[in-house]
mmCIF file with all atom_site columns, C-alpha atoms in Angstrom:
data_model
loop_
_atom_site.group_PDB
_atom_site.id
_atom_site.type_symbol
_atom_site.label_atom_id
_atom_site.label_alt_id
_atom_site.label_comp_id
_atom_site.label_asym_id
_atom_site.label_entity_id
_atom_site.label_seq_id
_atom_site.pdbx_PDB_ins_code
_atom_site.Cartn_x
_atom_site.Cartn_y
_atom_site.Cartn_z
_atom_site.occupancy
_atom_site.B_iso_or_equiv
_atom_site.pdbx_formal_charge
_atom_site.auth_seq_id
_atom_site.auth_comp_id
_atom_site.auth_asym_id
_atom_site.auth_atom_id
_atom_site.pdbx_PDB_model_num
ATOM 1  C CA . MET A 1 1  ? 17.758  -6.139  4.367   1.00 90.00 ? 1  MET A CA 1
ATOM 2  C CA . ARG A 1 2  ? 15.431  -8.046  2.064   1.00 95.00 ? 2  ARG A CA 1
ATOM 3  C CA . ASN A 1 3  ? 13.535  -6.876  -0.978  1.00 96.00 ? 3  ASN A CA 1
ATOM 4  C CA . TYR A 1 4  ? 9.737   -6.688  -0.749  1.00 97.00 ? 4  TYR A CA 1
ATOM 5  C CA . GLU A 1 5  ? 6.860   -5.691  -2.958  1.00 97.00 ? 5  GLU A CA 1
ATOM 6  C CA . VAL A 1 6  ? 4.140   -3.699  -1.211  1.00 97.00 ? 6  VAL A CA 1
ATOM 7  C CA . VAL A 1 7  ? 0.833   -3.252  -3.023  1.00 97.00 ? 7  VAL A CA 1
ATOM 8  C CA . PHE A 1 8  ? -2.098  -1.481  -1.458  1.00 97.00 ? 8  PHE A CA 1
ATOM 9  C CA . ILE A 1 9  ? -5.539  -0.358  -2.559  1.00 97.00 ? 9  ILE A CA 1
ATOM 10 C CA . ALA A 1 10 ? -6.593  3.076   -1.410  1.00 97.00 ? 10 ALA A CA 1
ATOM 11 C CA . HIS A 1 11 ? -10.144 4.348   -1.164  1.00 96.00 ? 11 HIS A CA 1
ATOM 12 C CA . PRO A 1 12 ? -11.410 5.440   -4.611  1.00 95.00 ? 12 PRO A CA 1
ATOM 13 C CA . GLU A 1 13 ? -12.783 8.791   -3.411  1.00 94.00 ? 13 GLU A CA 1
ATOM 14 C CA . LEU A 1 14 ? -9.344  10.125  -2.394  1.00 94.00 ? 14 LEU A CA 1
ATOM 15 C CA . ASP A 1 15 ? -8.344  13.045  -4.569  1.00 94.00 ? 15 ASP A CA 1
ATOM 16 C CA . GLU A 1 16 ? -4.889  13.304  -6.139  1.00 94.00 ? 16 GLU A CA 1
ATOM 17 C CA . GLN A 1 17 ? -3.381  15.262  -3.246  1.00 96.00 ? 17 GLN A CA 1
ATOM 18 C CA . ALA A 1 18 ? -4.795  12.946  -0.582  1.00 96.00 ? 18 ALA A CA 1
ATOM 19 C CA . LEU A 1 19 ? -3.493  9.888   -2.431  1.00 96.00 ? 19 LEU A CA 1
ATOM 20 C CA . ALA A 1 20 ? -0.042  11.470  -2.777  1.00 96.00 ? 20 ALA A CA 1
ATOM 21 C CA . ALA A 1 21 ? -0.074  12.250  0.966   1.00 96.00 ? 21 ALA A CA 1
ATOM 22 C CA . LEU A 1 22 ? -1.009  8.642   1.738   1.00 96.00 ? 22 LEU A CA 1
ATOM 23 C CA . VAL A 1 23 ? 1.799   7.303   -0.450  1.00 96.00 ? 23 VAL A CA 1
ATOM 24 C CA . GLU A 1 24 ? 4.254   9.670   1.262   1.00 96.00 ? 24 GLU A CA 1
ATOM 25 C CA . LYS A 1 25 ? 2.989   8.508   4.670   1.00 96.00 ? 25 LYS A CA 1
ATOM 26 C CA . VAL A 1 26 ? 3.631   4.863   3.783   1.00 96.00 ? 26 VAL A CA 1
ATOM 27 C CA . LYS A 1 27 ? 7.068   5.753   2.350   1.00 96.00 ? 27 LYS A CA 1
ATOM 28 C CA . GLY A 1 28 ? 7.791   7.621   5.600   1.00 95.00 ? 28 GLY A CA 1
ATOM 29 C CA . TRP A 1 29 ? 6.976   4.560   7.670   1.00 96.00 ? 29 TRP A CA 1
ATOM 30 C CA . ILE A 1 30 ? 9.365   2.486   5.568   1.00 95.00 ? 30 ILE A CA 1
ATOM 31 C CA . THR A 1 31 ? 12.231  4.990   5.741   1.00 95.00 ? 31 THR A CA 1
ATOM 32 C CA . ALA A 1 32 ? 11.639  5.481   9.491   1.00 94.00 ? 32 ALA A CA 1
ATOM 33 C CA . GLY A 1 33 ? 12.149  1.723   9.887   1.00 92.00 ? 33 GLY A CA 1
ATOM 34 C CA . ASN A 1 34 ? 15.564  2.024   8.144   1.00 93.00 ? 34 ASN A CA 1
ATOM 35 C CA . GLY A 1 35 ? 14.139  0.797   4.858   1.00 93.00 ? 35 GLY A CA 1
ATOM 36 C CA . ALA A 1 36 ? 14.667  2.149   1.348   1.00 96.00 ? 36 ALA A CA 1
ATOM 37 C CA . ILE A 1 37 ? 12.203  2.720   -1.462  1.00 96.00 ? 37 ILE A CA 1
ATOM 38 C CA . GLU A 1 38 ? 13.557  1.552   -4.814  1.00 96.00 ? 38 GLU A CA 1
ATOM 39 C CA . LYS A 1 39 ? 10.454  2.181   -6.920  1.00 96.00 ? 39 LYS A CA 1
ATOM 40 C CA . ALA A 1 40 ? 7.018   3.707   -6.411  1.00 96.00 ? 40 ALA A CA 1
ATOM 41 C CA . GLU A 1 41 ? 4.196   3.555   -8.963  1.00 96.00 ? 41 GLU A CA 1
ATOM 42 C CA . VAL A 1 42 ? 0.616   4.719   -8.737  1.00 96.00 ? 42 VAL A CA 1
ATOM 43 C CA . TRP A 1 43 ? -1.333  2.389   -10.992 1.00 96.00 ? 43 TRP A CA 1
ATOM 44 C CA . GLY A 1 44 ? -4.490  4.484   -10.760 1.00 93.00 ? 44 GLY A CA 1
ATOM 45 C CA . LYS A 1 45 ? -8.143  3.720   -10.232 1.00 95.00 ? 45 LYS A CA 1
ATOM 46 C CA . ARG A 1 46 ? -9.226  0.238   -11.288 1.00 96.00 ? 46 ARG A CA 1
ATOM 47 C CA . ARG A 1 47 ? -12.327 -1.873  -10.970 1.00 96.00 ? 47 ARG A CA 1
ATOM 48 C CA . MET A 1 48 ? -12.030 -4.678  -8.447  1.00 94.00 ? 48 MET A CA 1
ATOM 49 C CA . ALA A 1 49 ? -13.369 -8.221  -8.813  1.00 94.00 ? 49 ALA A CA 1
ATOM 50 C CA . TYR A 1 50 ? -15.583 -7.876  -5.726  1.00 94.00 ? 50 TYR A CA 1
ATOM 51 C CA . HIS A 1 51 ? -16.771 -5.195  -3.311  1.00 95.00 ? 51 HIS A CA 1
ATOM 52 C CA . ILE A 1 52 ? -14.480 -4.122  -0.482  1.00 94.00 ? 52 ILE A CA 1
ATOM 53 C CA . ARG A 1 53 ? -16.106 -1.855  2.126   1.00 92.00 ? 53 ARG A CA 1
ATOM 54 C CA . LYS A 1 54 ? -19.032 -1.324  -0.284  1.00 93.00 ? 54 LYS A CA 1
ATOM 55 C CA . GLN A 1 55 ? -16.671 0.012   -2.958  1.00 95.00 ? 55 GLN A CA 1
ATOM 56 C CA . ARG A 1 56 ? -16.326 -1.472  -6.432  1.00 96.00 ? 56 ARG A CA 1
ATOM 57 C CA . GLU A 1 57 ? -13.175 0.516   -7.418  1.00 96.00 ? 57 GLU A CA 1
ATOM 58 C CA . GLY A 1 58 ? -9.878  1.287   -5.754  1.00 96.00 ? 58 GLY A CA 1
ATOM 59 C CA . GLN A 1 59 ? -6.683  3.206   -6.380  1.00 97.00 ? 59 GLN A CA 1
ATOM 60 C CA . TYR A 1 60 ? -3.743  0.831   -6.660  1.00 97.00 ? 60 TYR A CA 1
ATOM 61 C CA . VAL A 1 61 ? -0.224  1.704   -5.475  1.00 97.00 ? 61 VAL A CA 1
ATOM 62 C CA . TYR A 1 62 ? 2.929   -0.418  -5.979  1.00 98.00 ? 62 TYR A CA 1
ATOM 63 C CA . LEU A 1 63 ? 6.155   -0.018  -3.979  1.00 97.00 ? 63 LEU A CA 1
ATOM 64 C CA . LEU A 1 64 ? 9.384   -1.920  -4.372  1.00 97.00 ? 64 LEU A CA 1
ATOM 65 C CA . VAL A 1 65 ? 11.273  -1.612  -1.095  1.00 97.00 ? 65 VAL A CA 1
ATOM 66 C CA . SER A 1 66 ? 14.136  -3.101  0.860   1.00 96.00 ? 66 SER A CA 1
ATOM 67 C CA . MET A 1 67 ? 13.681  -3.379  4.622   1.00 95.00 ? 67 MET A CA 1
ATOM 68 C CA . ALA A 1 68 ? 14.445  -5.581  7.571   1.00 94.00 ? 68 ALA A CA 1
ATOM 69 C CA . PRO A 1 69 ? 12.228  -8.681  7.885   1.00 94.00 ? 69 PRO A CA 1
ATOM 70 C CA . THR A 1 70 ? 11.392  -7.700  11.443  1.00 94.00 ? 70 THR A CA 1
ATOM 71 C CA . PHE A 1 71 ? 9.810   -4.425  10.241  1.00 95.00 ? 71 PHE A CA 1
ATOM 72 C CA . VAL A 1 72 ? 7.224   -6.130  7.986   1.00 95.00 ? 72 VAL A CA 1
ATOM 73 C CA . GLN A 1 73 ? 4.835   -6.881  10.842  1.00 95.00 ? 73 GLN A CA 1
ATOM 74 C CA . GLU A 1 74 ? 4.963   -3.257  12.062  1.00 95.00 ? 74 GLU A CA 1
ATOM 75 C CA . LEU A 1 75 ? 4.308   -1.937  8.524   1.00 95.00 ? 75 LEU A CA 1
ATOM 76 C CA . GLU A 1 76 ? 1.325   -4.263  8.121   1.00 96.00 ? 76 GLU A CA 1
ATOM 77 C CA . ARG A 1 77 ? -0.070  -3.128  11.460  1.00 96.00 ? 77 ARG A CA 1
ATOM 78 C CA . SER A 1 78 ? 0.236   0.555   10.484  1.00 96.00 ? 78 SER A CA 1
ATOM 79 C CA . MET A 1 79 ? -1.452  -0.075  7.134   1.00 96.00 ? 79 MET A CA 1
ATOM 80 C CA . ARG A 1 80 ? -4.247  -2.068  8.798   1.00 96.00 ? 80 ARG A CA 1
ATOM 81 C CA . LEU A 1 81 ? -4.991  0.889   11.124  1.00 96.00 ? 81 LEU A CA 1
ATOM 82 C CA . THR A 1 82 ? -5.062  3.443   8.282   1.00 95.00 ? 82 THR A CA 1
ATOM 83 C CA . GLU A 1 83 ? -8.689  4.052   7.318   1.00 94.00 ? 83 GLU A CA 1
ATOM 84 C CA . SER A 1 84 ? -8.064  5.003   3.659   1.00 95.00 ? 84 SER A CA 1
ATOM 85 C CA . VAL A 1 85 ? -6.119  1.752   2.915   1.00 96.00 ? 85 VAL A CA 1
ATOM 86 C CA . MET A 1 86 ? -8.728  -0.853  1.965   1.00 96.00 ? 86 MET A CA 1
ATOM 87 C CA . ARG A 1 87 ? -6.376  -3.786  1.262   1.00 96.00 ? 87 ARG A CA 1
ATOM 88 C CA . PHE A 1 88 ? -2.624  -4.384  1.215   1.00 97.00 ? 88 PHE A CA 1
ATOM 89 C CA . LEU A 1 89 ? -0.172  -7.136  0.453   1.00 97.00 ? 89 LEU A CA 1
ATOM 90 C CA . VAL A 1 90 ? 3.520   -7.368  1.382   1.00 97.00 ? 90 VAL A CA 1
ATOM 91 C CA . THR A 1 91 ? 5.466   -10.111 -0.380  1.00 97.00 ? 91 THR A CA 1
ATOM 92 C CA . ALA A 1 92 ? 9.154   -10.997 -0.323  1.00 96.00 ? 92 ALA A CA 1
ATOM 93 C CA . ARG A 1 93 ? 11.029  -10.924 -3.616  1.00 92.00 ? 93 ARG A CA 1
ATOM 94 C CA . SER A 1 94 ? 13.605  -13.585 -4.315  1.00 78.00 ? 94 SER A CA 1
#
């Protein structure tokens, strides 16, 4: 198990309940892959430097997780296929 930081930008028009459901869905993928969530923070709606899918704002979410390195590719694929996730980044922590 390695430690990773997962940051994703959700669509700005998601309401509070929909955003919470999206965060729980991502957490569920991680725990289903035998990972563990150490920290989860919703940073809120922020203005982005450039447009993504014709949107100028996004809702930022930060997760500190530990999971197997082989699961990272599957998590990225799942996030890429989720319509309400506009961008994501998974980085390894040292």
